[in-house]
Coordinates of C-alpha atoms in Angstrom, one line a residue:
X298 CA 139.3 -48.4 159.2
X299 CA 140.5 -45.2 157.5
X300 CA 139.6 -41.4 158.8
X301 CA 137.5 -41.2 155.7
X302 CA 135.3 -44.2 156.4
X303 CA 134.8 -42.7 160.4
X304 CA 133.4 -39.6 158.0
X305 CA 131.2 -41.9 155.7
X306 CA 129.8 -42.9 159.0
X307 CA 129.0 -39.8 160.6
X308 CA 127.8 -38.5 156.6
X309 CA 130.5 -37.1 154.9
X310 CA 128.4 -35.4 152.5
X311 CA 126.0 -34.2 154.5
X312 CA 124.2 -31.3 155.9
X313 CA 127.0 -30.1 158.0
X314 CA 129.6 -30.1 155.3
X315 CA 127.4 -28.4 152.8
X316 CA 126.7 -25.4 154.8
X317 CA 130.6 -25.9 156.2
X318 CA 131.8 -25.4 152.8
X319 CA 129.6 -22.6 151.8
X320 CA 130.2 -20.2 155.1
X321 CA 133.6 -21.2 154.1
X322 CA 134.1 -20.2 150.8
X323 CA 131.9 -16.9 151.3
X324 CA 134.8 -14.9 151.9
X325 CA 136.7 -16.1 149.3
X326 CA 134.5 -14.1 147.2
X327 CA 136.3 -11.0 149.2
X328 CA 139.6 -11.6 149.1
X329 CA 140.0 -11.0 145.4
X330 CA 138.4 -7.5 146.6
X331 CA 141.4 -6.8 149.0
X332 CA 144.2 -8.5 146.1
X333 CA 143.1 -6.4 143.5
X334 CA 141.8 -3.1 145.9
X335 CA 145.1 -1.1 145.1
X336 CA 143.8 -0.8 141.6
X337 CA 141.2 1.2 142.6
X338 CA 141.6 3.1 145.4
X339 CA 145.3 4.3 144.1
X340 CA 144.1 5.1 140.9
X341 CA 146.1 8.0 139.6
X342 CA 143.4 10.9 138.4
X343 CA 144.5 13.5 135.8
X344 CA 146.9 16.2 138.1
X345 CA 148.4 19.3 136.8
X346 CA 150.4 21.9 138.8
X347 CA 148.0 24.4 141.6
X348 CA 147.9 28.2 139.7
X349 CA 150.2 30.5 141.7
X350 CA 148.7 31.9 145.1
X351 CA 148.5 35.4 143.8
X352 CA 146.1 34.6 141.1
X353 CA 143.9 32.9 143.7
X354 CA 141.8 36.4 143.4
X355 CA 141.8 37.1 140.1
X356 CA 138.3 36.9 138.0
X357 CA 139.8 34.2 135.3
X358 CA 138.2 31.2 134.5
X359 CA 139.4 27.6 135.7
X360 CA 140.4 27.1 131.9
X361 CA 142.4 30.4 131.6
X362 CA 144.0 30.0 134.7
X363 CA 145.1 26.7 133.8
X364 CA 146.5 28.5 130.4
X365 CA 148.5 30.7 131.6
X366 CA 150.2 29.0 134.4
X367 CA 151.2 25.1 133.1
X368 CA 152.6 24.5 129.1
X369 CA 151.5 21.6 127.7
X370 CA 153.3 18.8 127.1
X371 CA 153.9 16.7 123.5
X372 CA 150.2 15.6 123.0
X373 CA 149.0 18.9 123.7
X374 CA 147.8 17.8 127.7
X375 CA 149.3 20.2 130.9
X376 CA 152.0 18.8 131.7
X377 CA 152.1 17.2 135.4
X378 CA 155.1 18.4 137.3
X379 CA 155.8 21.5 135.9
X380 CA 154.3 25.1 135.8
X381 CA 155.7 28.1 134.5
X382 CA 158.0 30.2 137.3
X383 CA 155.1 33.4 136.3
X384 CA 151.8 33.3 134.6
X385 CA 152.5 33.7 131.1
X386 CA 149.6 37.1 130.7
X387 CA 150.5 37.7 127.3
X388 CA 148.9 34.3 126.4
X389 CA 145.8 35.2 126.7
X390 CA 143.9 37.3 123.8
X391 CA 143.0 40.8 123.9
X392 CA 139.5 39.0 123.3
X393 CA 139.8 37.5 127.0
X394 CA 140.1 34.1 125.2
X395 CA 143.4 31.8 125.1
X396 CA 144.7 29.5 122.3
X397 CA 146.6 26.8 122.7
X398 CA 148.0 27.6 119.6
X399 CA 149.5 30.6 121.1
X400 CA 150.9 28.6 123.9
X401 CA 152.8 26.5 121.4
X402 CA 154.1 29.5 119.3
X403 CA 155.3 31.3 123.0
X404 CA 157.4 28.0 123.6
X405 CA 158.6 27.8 120.4
X406 CA 160.0 31.4 120.2
X407 CA 161.1 30.8 123.3
X408 CA 159.4 33.7 125.7
X409 CA 159.1 32.8 129.4
X410 CA 159.0 29.5 129.0
X411 CA 161.0 28.9 132.6
X412 CA 159.8 26.2 134.7
X413 CA 159.4 25.2 137.7
X414 CA 158.1 22.4 139.6
X415 CA 155.0 22.5 141.7
X416 CA 155.4 24.4 144.4
X417 CA 152.2 25.1 145.7
X418 CA 150.7 21.4 144.9
X419 CA 148.3 19.7 141.9
X420 CA 145.5 19.8 141.1
X421 CA 143.2 16.5 140.5
X422 CA 140.4 15.7 138.4
X423 CA 138.6 13.8 140.1
X424 CA 135.5 13.0 137.6
X425 CA 136.1 9.6 137.9
X426 CA 136.7 9.3 141.8
X427 CA 136.3 11.4 144.2
X428 CA 139.2 10.3 146.0
X429 CA 142.1 8.1 145.8
X430 CA 145.4 7.8 147.9
X431 CA 146.9 10.2 145.1
X432 CA 145.6 12.3 145.4
X433 CA 144.9 12.9 149.6
X434 CA 148.8 12.3 149.4
X435 CA 149.9 13.9 146.9
X436 CA 151.8 10.6 145.7
X437 CA 152.6 12.1 142.5
X438 CA 156.0 13.1 139.9
X439 CA 158.6 13.0 142.3
X440 CA 157.2 10.5 144.9
X441 CA 154.6 8.8 142.3
X442 CA 157.0 5.5 143.2
X443 CA 155.0 4.8 146.8
X444 CA 152.0 3.7 144.9
X445 CA 154.1 0.7 143.8
X446 CA 155.3 0.8 147.1
X447 CA 152.2 0.0 148.7
X448 CA 150.8 -2.8 146.4
X449 CA 154.8 -4.5 147.3
X450 CA 154.0 -3.8 151.3
X451 CA 150.7 -5.5 150.9
X452 CA 152.5 -8.5 148.6
X453 CA 155.1 -9.1 151.4
X454 CA 152.4 -9.2 154.2
X455 CA 150.9 -12.2 152.4
X456 CA 155.0 -13.8 152.1
X457 CA 155.1 -13.4 156.1
X458 CA 151.6 -14.2 156.9
X459 CA 151.8 -17.9 154.9
X460 CA 155.1 -18.7 156.9
X461 CA 153.2 -17.2 160.3
X462 CA 150.6 -18.4 159.9
X463 CA 151.0 -22.1 158.5
X464 CA 153.1 -23.1 161.3
X465 CA 150.8 -21.6 163.7
X466 CA 147.9 -23.4 162.7
X467 CA 149.8 -26.2 162.6
X468 CA 150.4 -25.5 166.4
X469 CA 146.7 -24.0 167.5
X470 CA 144.8 -25.4 165.3
X471 CA 143.2 -24.4 162.0
X472 CA 139.7 -23.0 163.4
X473 CA 141.9 -20.7 166.2
X474 CA 143.8 -19.5 163.6
X475 CA 140.9 -18.7 161.1
X476 CA 139.2 -16.6 164.0
X477 CA 142.3 -14.7 164.2
X478 CA 142.7 -13.7 160.8
X479 CA 139.3 -12.7 160.5
X480 CA 139.3 -10.1 162.9
X481 CA 142.9 -8.9 161.8
X482 CA 141.5 -8.5 158.3
X483 CA 138.5 -6.7 159.5
X484 CA 140.0 -4.3 162.0
X485 CA 143.3 -3.7 159.9
X486 CA 140.9 -3.0 157.0
X487 CA 138.9 -0.8 159.3
X488 CA 142.0 0.8 159.8
X489 CA 143.4 1.6 156.1
X490 CA 140.0 3.1 155.5
X491 CA 140.9 5.9 158.4
X492 CA 144.8 6.1 157.7
X493 CA 145.5 9.6 158.2
X494 CA 148.9 9.0 156.2
X495 CA 150.8 6.8 153.7
X496 CA 152.8 5.2 156.2
X497 CA 149.5 4.3 158.3
X498 CA 148.1 2.8 155.0
X499 CA 151.5 1.1 154.2
X500 CA 151.0 -0.4 157.6
X501 CA 147.8 -1.9 158.1
X502 CA 147.8 -2.9 154.4
X503 CA 150.9 -4.8 155.3
X504 CA 148.4 -6.5 158.4
X505 CA 145.7 -7.4 155.7
X506 CA 148.2 -8.8 153.4
X507 CA 149.0 -11.3 156.3
X508 CA 145.4 -11.7 157.4
X509 CA 144.4 -13.1 153.7
X510 CA 147.7 -15.4 154.0
X511 CA 146.1 -16.5 157.1
X512 CA 142.7 -16.8 155.9
X513 CA 143.4 -19.3 152.7
X514 CA 145.5 -21.5 154.6
X515 CA 143.0 -22.1 157.3
X516 CA 140.3 -21.8 154.4
X517 CA 142.1 -24.9 152.7
X518 CA 142.6 -26.5 156.1
X519 CA 139.4 -27.2 157.3
X520 CA 137.2 -27.5 153.6
X521 CA 139.6 -30.6 152.6
X522 CA 139.6 -32.6 156.1
X523 CA 136.2 -32.2 156.7
X524 CA 135.4 -33.5 153.4
X525 CA 135.9 -36.9 151.5
X526 CA 138.4 -37.3 148.6
X527 CA 135.7 -37.8 146.1
X528 CA 134.1 -34.5 146.3
X529 CA 137.8 -32.3 146.8
X530 CA 137.7 -31.5 142.6
X531 CA 134.2 -30.3 142.9
X532 CA 135.3 -28.3 145.6
X533 CA 138.6 -27.1 144.8
X534 CA 137.0 -26.2 141.2
X535 CA 133.8 -24.0 143.3
X536 CA 136.4 -22.3 145.6
X537 CA 138.7 -21.1 142.8
X538 CA 135.6 -20.0 140.8
X539 CA 134.5 -17.9 143.3
X540 CA 137.7 -16.1 143.5
X541 CA 137.3 -15.3 139.8
X542 CA 133.7 -14.0 140.7
X543 CA 135.3 -12.0 143.8
X544 CA 137.1 -9.8 140.5
X545 CA 133.5 -8.9 139.2
X546 CA 132.0 -8.1 142.5
X547 CA 135.2 -5.9 143.1
X548 CA 134.5 -3.7 140.0
X549 CA 130.9 -3.4 140.6
X550 CA 131.1 -2.3 144.5
X551 CA 134.0 -0.1 143.0
X552 CA 131.7 1.1 140.5
X553 CA 129.3 2.6 142.9
X554 CA 131.3 3.7 145.3
X555 CA 134.4 6.0 144.1
X556 CA 135.5 7.3 147.5
X557 CA 138.7 5.1 148.6
X558 CA 137.8 5.4 152.3
X559 CA 134.5 4.5 151.8
X560 CA 135.0 1.4 149.5
X561 CA 138.2 -0.2 151.9
X562 CA 135.5 0.4 154.6
X563 CA 133.0 -1.9 151.7
X564 CA 135.3 -4.5 151.4
X565 CA 136.2 -4.8 155.3
X566 CA 133.7 -5.0 157.3
X567 CA 131.8 -8.3 156.1
X568 CA 135.1 -9.9 157.9
X569 CA 133.4 -8.4 161.2
X570 CA 130.5 -11.2 160.5
X571 CA 132.6 -13.9 159.2
X572 CA 134.5 -13.4 162.4
X573 CA 131.2 -14.3 164.4
X574 CA 130.4 -16.7 162.6
X575 CA 133.5 -18.3 162.5
X576 CA 133.2 -19.7 165.9
X577 CA 130.3 -22.4 164.6
X578 CA 133.3 -23.8 163.0
X579 CA 134.4 -27.1 164.4
X580 CA 138.4 -27.5 164.9
X581 CA 139.6 -30.2 162.8
X582 CA 139.0 -33.7 163.9
X583 CA 142.6 -35.2 161.9
X584 CA 144.2 -32.5 163.3
X585 CA 143.0 -33.0 167.0
X586 CA 144.4 -36.4 166.5
X587 CA 147.7 -35.6 165.5
X588 CA 147.7 -33.2 168.7
X589 CA 147.2 -35.8 170.8
X590 CA 143.6 -34.2 171.6
X591 CA 141.4 -37.6 170.7
X592 CA 138.5 -37.1 173.1
X593 CA 137.5 -33.4 171.2
X594 CA 138.1 -35.4 168.3
X595 CA 135.2 -37.9 168.5
X596 CA 133.5 -35.0 170.3
X597 CA 133.6 -33.4 166.9
X598 CA 132.5 -36.4 165.2
X599 CA 129.8 -36.9 167.8
X600 CA 128.6 -33.3 166.6
X601 CA 128.7 -33.7 162.9
X602 CA 126.6 -36.6 163.0
X603 CA 124.0 -34.9 164.7
X604 CA 124.0 -32.3 162.5
X605 CA 124.0 -35.3 159.7
X606 CA 121.2 -36.9 161.4
X607 CA 122.9 -39.7 161.9
X608 CA 123.7 -39.7 165.4
X609 CA 123.1 -43.5 166.0
X610 CA 125.7 -44.3 163.9
X611 CA 128.0 -41.2 165.4
X612 CA 127.8 -42.8 168.7
X613 CA 128.8 -45.6 168.1
X614 CA 132.7 -44.2 167.5
X615 CA 135.5 -44.0 170.3
X616 CA 138.5 -42.6 171.1
X617 CA 140.0 -46.1 170.0
X618 CA 138.4 -46.4 166.6
X619 CA 139.7 -42.7 166.1
X620 CA 143.2 -43.5 167.2
X621 CA 143.1 -47.0 164.4
X622 CA 141.9 -44.5 162.0
X623 CA 145.5 -42.4 161.9
X624 CA 147.7 -44.7 162.4
X625 CA 148.7 -44.3 158.2
X626 CA 148.4 -40.7 159.0
X627 CA 151.0 -40.7 162.0
X628 CA 153.3 -43.1 160.3
X629 CA 153.3 -41.5 157.0
X630 CA 154.2 -38.2 159.3
X631 CA 157.9 -40.0 160.4
X632 CA 161.4 -39.2 159.0
X633 CA 161.9 -35.4 158.8
X634 CA 162.3 -33.1 155.3
X635 CA 163.6 -29.8 154.8
X636 CA 163.9 -27.6 152.3
X637 CA 166.9 -29.0 151.3
X638 CA 166.0 -31.8 150.3
X639 CA 164.1 -30.2 146.8
X640 CA 168.1 -29.4 145.9
X641 CA 169.7 -32.5 146.9
X642 CA 169.7 -34.8 143.9
X643 CA 170.1 -33.9 140.3
X644 CA 166.4 -34.4 138.8
X645 CA 165.0 -33.1 142.0
X646 CA 166.9 -29.6 141.6
X647 CA 166.3 -29.1 138.4
X648 CA 162.7 -29.9 138.8
X649 CA 162.7 -27.5 141.8
X650 CA 164.5 -24.6 139.7
X651 CA 162.0 -25.2 136.5
X652 CA 158.8 -25.2 138.8
X653 CA 160.4 -21.7 140.5
X654 CA 160.8 -20.4 137.2
X655 CA 157.6 -20.9 136.4
X656 CA 155.8 -19.9 139.5
X657 CA 158.0 -16.5 139.5
X658 CA 157.2 -15.6 136.5
X659 CA 153.2 -16.4 136.3
X660 CA 152.6 -14.7 139.2
X661 CA 154.9 -11.8 138.2
X662 CA 153.4 -11.2 135.1
X663 CA 149.9 -11.5 136.3
X664 CA 149.9 -9.1 139.3
X665 CA 152.0 -6.9 135.7
X666 CA 148.9 -6.9 134.1
X667 CA 146.2 -7.3 136.8
X668 CA 147.4 -4.2 139.0
X669 CA 148.3 -1.1 136.2
X670 CA 144.8 -1.3 134.5
X671 CA 145.1 2.6 133.4
X672 CA 147.6 2.1 131.2
X673 CA 144.7 0.6 128.5
X674 CA 143.5 3.8 128.2
X675 CA 139.7 2.0 128.9
X676 CA 137.4 3.0 131.4
X677 CA 139.0 0.7 134.6
X678 CA 135.8 -0.8 136.1
X679 CA 134.9 -2.2 132.3
X680 CA 138.4 -3.5 132.3
X681 CA 137.9 -5.0 135.7
X682 CA 135.2 -6.8 135.0
X683 CA 136.8 -8.3 131.3
X684 CA 140.3 -8.7 132.9
X685 CA 137.6 -11.4 135.9
X686 CA 135.5 -12.9 133.4
X687 CA 138.5 -13.8 130.7
X688 CA 139.7 -16.3 134.1
X689 CA 136.1 -18.8 133.1
X690 CA 136.9 -19.4 129.8
X691 CA 140.9 -19.8 130.8
X692 CA 140.5 -22.0 133.2
X693 CA 137.8 -24.3 131.4
X694 CA 140.0 -24.8 128.5
X695 CA 143.5 -25.3 130.7
X696 CA 141.7 -28.1 132.0
X697 CA 140.7 -30.0 128.6
X698 CA 144.2 -29.7 127.0
X699 CA 145.6 -30.8 130.2
X700 CA 143.4 -34.1 130.0
X701 CA 143.7 -35.0 126.4
X702 CA 147.0 -32.7 125.4
X703 CA 149.4 -33.2 128.6
X704 CA 150.5 -30.8 131.4
X705 CA 153.6 -29.9 130.4
X706 CA 152.8 -29.0 126.8
X707 CA 149.8 -26.9 128.6
X708 CA 152.5 -25.4 130.7
X709 CA 154.6 -24.3 128.7
X710 CA 151.9 -22.4 126.1
X711 CA 150.1 -21.0 128.0
X712 CA 153.4 -19.1 129.3
X713 CA 154.5 -18.8 125.8
X714 CA 151.2 -17.5 124.6
X715 CA 151.0 -14.8 127.7
X716 CA 154.2 -13.9 127.0
X717 CA 153.8 -12.7 123.4
X718 CA 151.1 -10.6 123.7
X719 CA 152.4 -8.9 126.4
X720 CA 155.0 -8.3 123.8
X721 CA 153.3 -7.5 120.9
X722 CA 151.5 -5.2 122.8
X723 CA 154.7 -3.3 123.5
X724 CA 153.8 -2.8 118.9
X725 CA 150.8 -1.6 119.3
X726 CA 149.8 2.5 119.6
X727 CA 148.8 3.9 122.2
X728 CA 145.7 5.4 120.6
X729 CA 144.6 1.7 119.5
X730 CA 142.9 0.5 122.7
X731 CA 140.9 -2.1 121.5
X732 CA 143.5 -4.0 120.3
X733 CA 145.9 -2.9 122.9
X734 CA 143.1 -4.4 125.7
X735 CA 142.7 -7.6 123.9
X736 CA 146.0 -8.5 123.4
X737 CA 145.9 -7.5 127.8
X738 CA 142.8 -10.0 128.2
X739 CA 144.5 -12.8 126.1
X740 CA 147.8 -12.5 128.1
X741 CA 145.8 -12.3 131.5
X742 CA 143.7 -15.4 130.9
X743 CA 146.7 -17.3 129.8
X744 CA 148.4 -16.6 133.1
X745 CA 144.9 -17.6 134.5
X746 CA 144.7 -20.5 133.0
X747 CA 149.0 -21.2 133.9
X748 CA 148.5 -20.6 137.6
X749 CA 145.5 -23.6 137.3
X750 CA 148.1 -25.9 135.6
X751 CA 151.1 -25.1 138.1
X752 CA 148.8 -25.9 140.8
X753 CA 148.3 -29.2 139.4
X754 CA 151.7 -30.2 137.6
X755 CA 153.6 -29.4 140.6
X756 CA 151.4 -31.7 142.8
X757 CA 152.2 -34.5 140.4
X758 CA 155.5 -33.6 140.1
X759 CA 156.7 -33.7 143.8
X760 CA 156.4 -36.7 146.0
X761 CA 154.5 -37.6 148.9
X762 CA 156.7 -37.6 151.5
X763 CA 157.9 -33.7 150.6
X764 CA 154.8 -32.4 148.6
X765 CA 153.8 -30.2 150.6
X766 CA 156.9 -28.6 151.0
X767 CA 157.6 -28.0 147.4
X768 CA 154.0 -26.5 147.3
X769 CA 155.4 -23.9 150.3
X770 CA 158.2 -23.6 148.5
X771 CA 157.2 -22.6 145.0
X772 CA 154.3 -20.4 146.7
X773 CA 156.5 -19.1 148.5
X774 CA 158.4 -18.2 144.6
X775 CA 154.9 -17.0 143.4
X776 CA 154.4 -14.3 146.5
X777 CA 158.2 -12.7 145.2
X778 CA 156.9 -12.5 141.9
X779 CA 153.7 -10.7 143.0
X780 CA 156.4 -8.4 145.2
X781 CA 158.7 -7.5 142.9
X782 CA 156.0 -6.6 140.0
X783 CA 154.5 -3.5 141.0
X784 CA 158.3 -1.9 141.4
X785 CA 159.0 -2.9 137.7
X786 CA 156.8 0.0 136.4
X787 CA 159.2 2.2 137.8
X788 CA 161.4 1.5 134.9
X789 CA 158.8 3.4 132.5
X790 CA 160.3 6.5 134.0
X791 CA 163.6 5.5 131.9
X792 CA 162.3 3.5 128.7
X793 CA 158.6 3.2 128.7
X794 CA 158.4 -0.4 127.2
X795 CA 161.4 -1.8 129.7
X796 CA 158.3 -2.8 132.0
X797 CA 156.3 -4.5 129.2
X798 CA 159.9 -6.3 128.1
X799 CA 160.2 -7.7 131.6
X800 CA 156.5 -8.6 131.8
X801 CA 156.7 -10.8 128.6
X802 CA 159.9 -11.7 128.4
X803 CA 159.9 -13.8 131.7
X804 CA 156.8 -15.9 130.8
X805 CA 158.6 -17.0 127.7
X806 CA 161.9 -18.1 129.4
X807 CA 159.9 -19.9 131.9
X808 CA 158.1 -21.5 129.1
X809 CA 161.1 -22.8 127.8
X810 CA 161.9 -24.3 131.1
X811 CA 159.0 -25.7 131.2
X812 CA 160.0 -27.8 128.6
X813 CA 162.5 -30.2 130.6
X814 CA 159.9 -30.4 133.0
X815 CA 158.5 -34.4 132.9
X816 CA 155.2 -35.1 131.6
X817 CA 153.0 -36.5 134.3
X818 CA 149.9 -37.1 132.3
X819 CA 148.4 -41.0 133.3
X820 CA 151.6 -41.8 135.4
X821 CA 151.6 -43.0 138.7
X822 CA 152.5 -40.6 141.2
X823 CA 156.1 -40.9 142.9
X824 CA 156.3 -41.5 146.9
X825 CA 159.9 -41.0 147.1
X826 CA 162.7 -39.1 146.1
X827 CA 163.6 -42.1 144.7
X828 CA 161.0 -42.6 142.5
X829 CA 161.2 -39.2 141.3
X830 CA 165.5 -40.0 140.5
X831 CA 163.7 -43.1 138.7
X832 CA 161.2 -41.4 136.9
X833 CA 164.2 -38.9 135.7
X834 CA 166.6 -41.7 134.7
X835 CA 163.9 -43.1 132.3
X836 CA 163.0 -46.2 135.0
X837 CA 159.4 -46.6 135.8
X838 CA 157.2 -47.4 138.5
X839 CA 154.6 -50.3 138.3
X840 CA 153.3 -48.6 141.6
X841 CA 149.5 -47.9 140.7
X842 CA 148.3 -43.8 140.4
X843 CA 147.1 -42.7 143.6
X844 CA 144.1 -40.7 142.9
X845 CA 143.3 -39.5 146.3
X846 CA 146.2 -37.9 147.0
X847 CA 146.5 -36.3 143.9
X848 CA 143.4 -34.9 144.5
X849 CA 143.5 -33.9 147.8
X850 CA 147.3 -32.0 147.5
X851 CA 145.8 -30.7 144.3
X852 CA 142.4 -29.6 144.6
X853 CA 143.2 -28.2 148.1
X854 CA 146.3 -26.1 147.1
X855 CA 143.4 -24.6 144.7
X856 CA 141.8 -22.7 147.2
X857 CA 145.3 -21.2 148.5
X858 CA 145.1 -19.5 144.9
X859 CA 142.4 -17.2 146.4
X860 CA 145.8 -16.5 149.1

């Protein structure tokens, strides 16, 4: 009797599983809020140098004060980082009005145009927001790079959290680490909202990133280890769409809460509730057996049986039955494989390099687009809704193409089209906002589709004995891409087109690299590294496809997309 048979005996899709999965995926709705929170808490408002201190008592209007203290840039807008050394009184006409033509003529004539930095600080136009970290800590001009650093620090926390919480959950249990991750997110998010400096903001955002990884990994484990294989496809799809809906929810919350501290607090406080009800979750009986705690595993199975109204069948389960059910899992875990085995043979090495490029570029370009909404010149709340909504049809389309055309052409096509649309945006004038936004939406949808495809594709390419190690490696590459993406925006200071060129070029290159991956549509799952080598050399395997394994490994990893 396998463990899946024990689940059937206590009720594999009963009331317990429905409530269990529902309560676990609700926090996924707010994971997107923390991943994309920087779009709103670090929105850059229009700003210019504050007026000279000796003008504070003058009777000039705000428009006149701005006119005689701040020059105009090439587009006719006030300079963001420079002002006149002294107020240009001559620019005010005798009747008390001002003229931009006068200011332009004065600059052209070379009259009193000595400029200086904003020594008295900045003034901000807060019509969109009441406050952001940019306006609170003056992260503009010479310190503008700190905005991108904040997001990079957060993604660094996500990366480190995957390493730490992944190992700890195997030692101390999924439930315990999920409890701790929820509490850490609640406390860290609250501390972010009350941060008094940018350094503290980054520290607590780093902890938020770590906790998000812990929640994603342990949510995934608790879901798939308590449900049967046949419903994992539906559950994985549902969870993926919860993350998509979470992007829409963030736009709505941010629209009504324009203060960055209250916004951060709003998306963090629910995790206190998640922490409280997480005490109800039962530890995975699979993990308990593998941890030599069979008595507790039996106790949990009895509890599930009672909750599902199958107490009589549940009472028949004892320690011996549970141990017998896990013999296969225990035997398959024998043997040690490391990351080095991903590179030890030629076929595995080539496959891992290509997959690394696919994952890194997909995540890199995805967050390059999703984390810089203001550059499109469209209302950031509207474009957040559009960017979130486009994931829905994108995931449907890529699912159809993967099933009928194949994994490899779907992966290549999604990446290349995404790269082409990003590069095409470089040729569109800035004032063509509709065209620029449309191209960006298509690109973002293709990258979301690429994410969906590479989760399934990678699970089918790696052999069973090292599949989780392979998934861990490529997930790490994706997080590295997410960390680097914000810093590329700093290259705009040298050439405005450089970030777009990099964001668009890498997906195209990785799309070409994906051509060298083998097609897996309709192919049996490899069990060993030798199976992969045989497939690479053209020798076919006579094994039948193990649909249960691929659904488990692939759909469960869809949950990691939310992390």
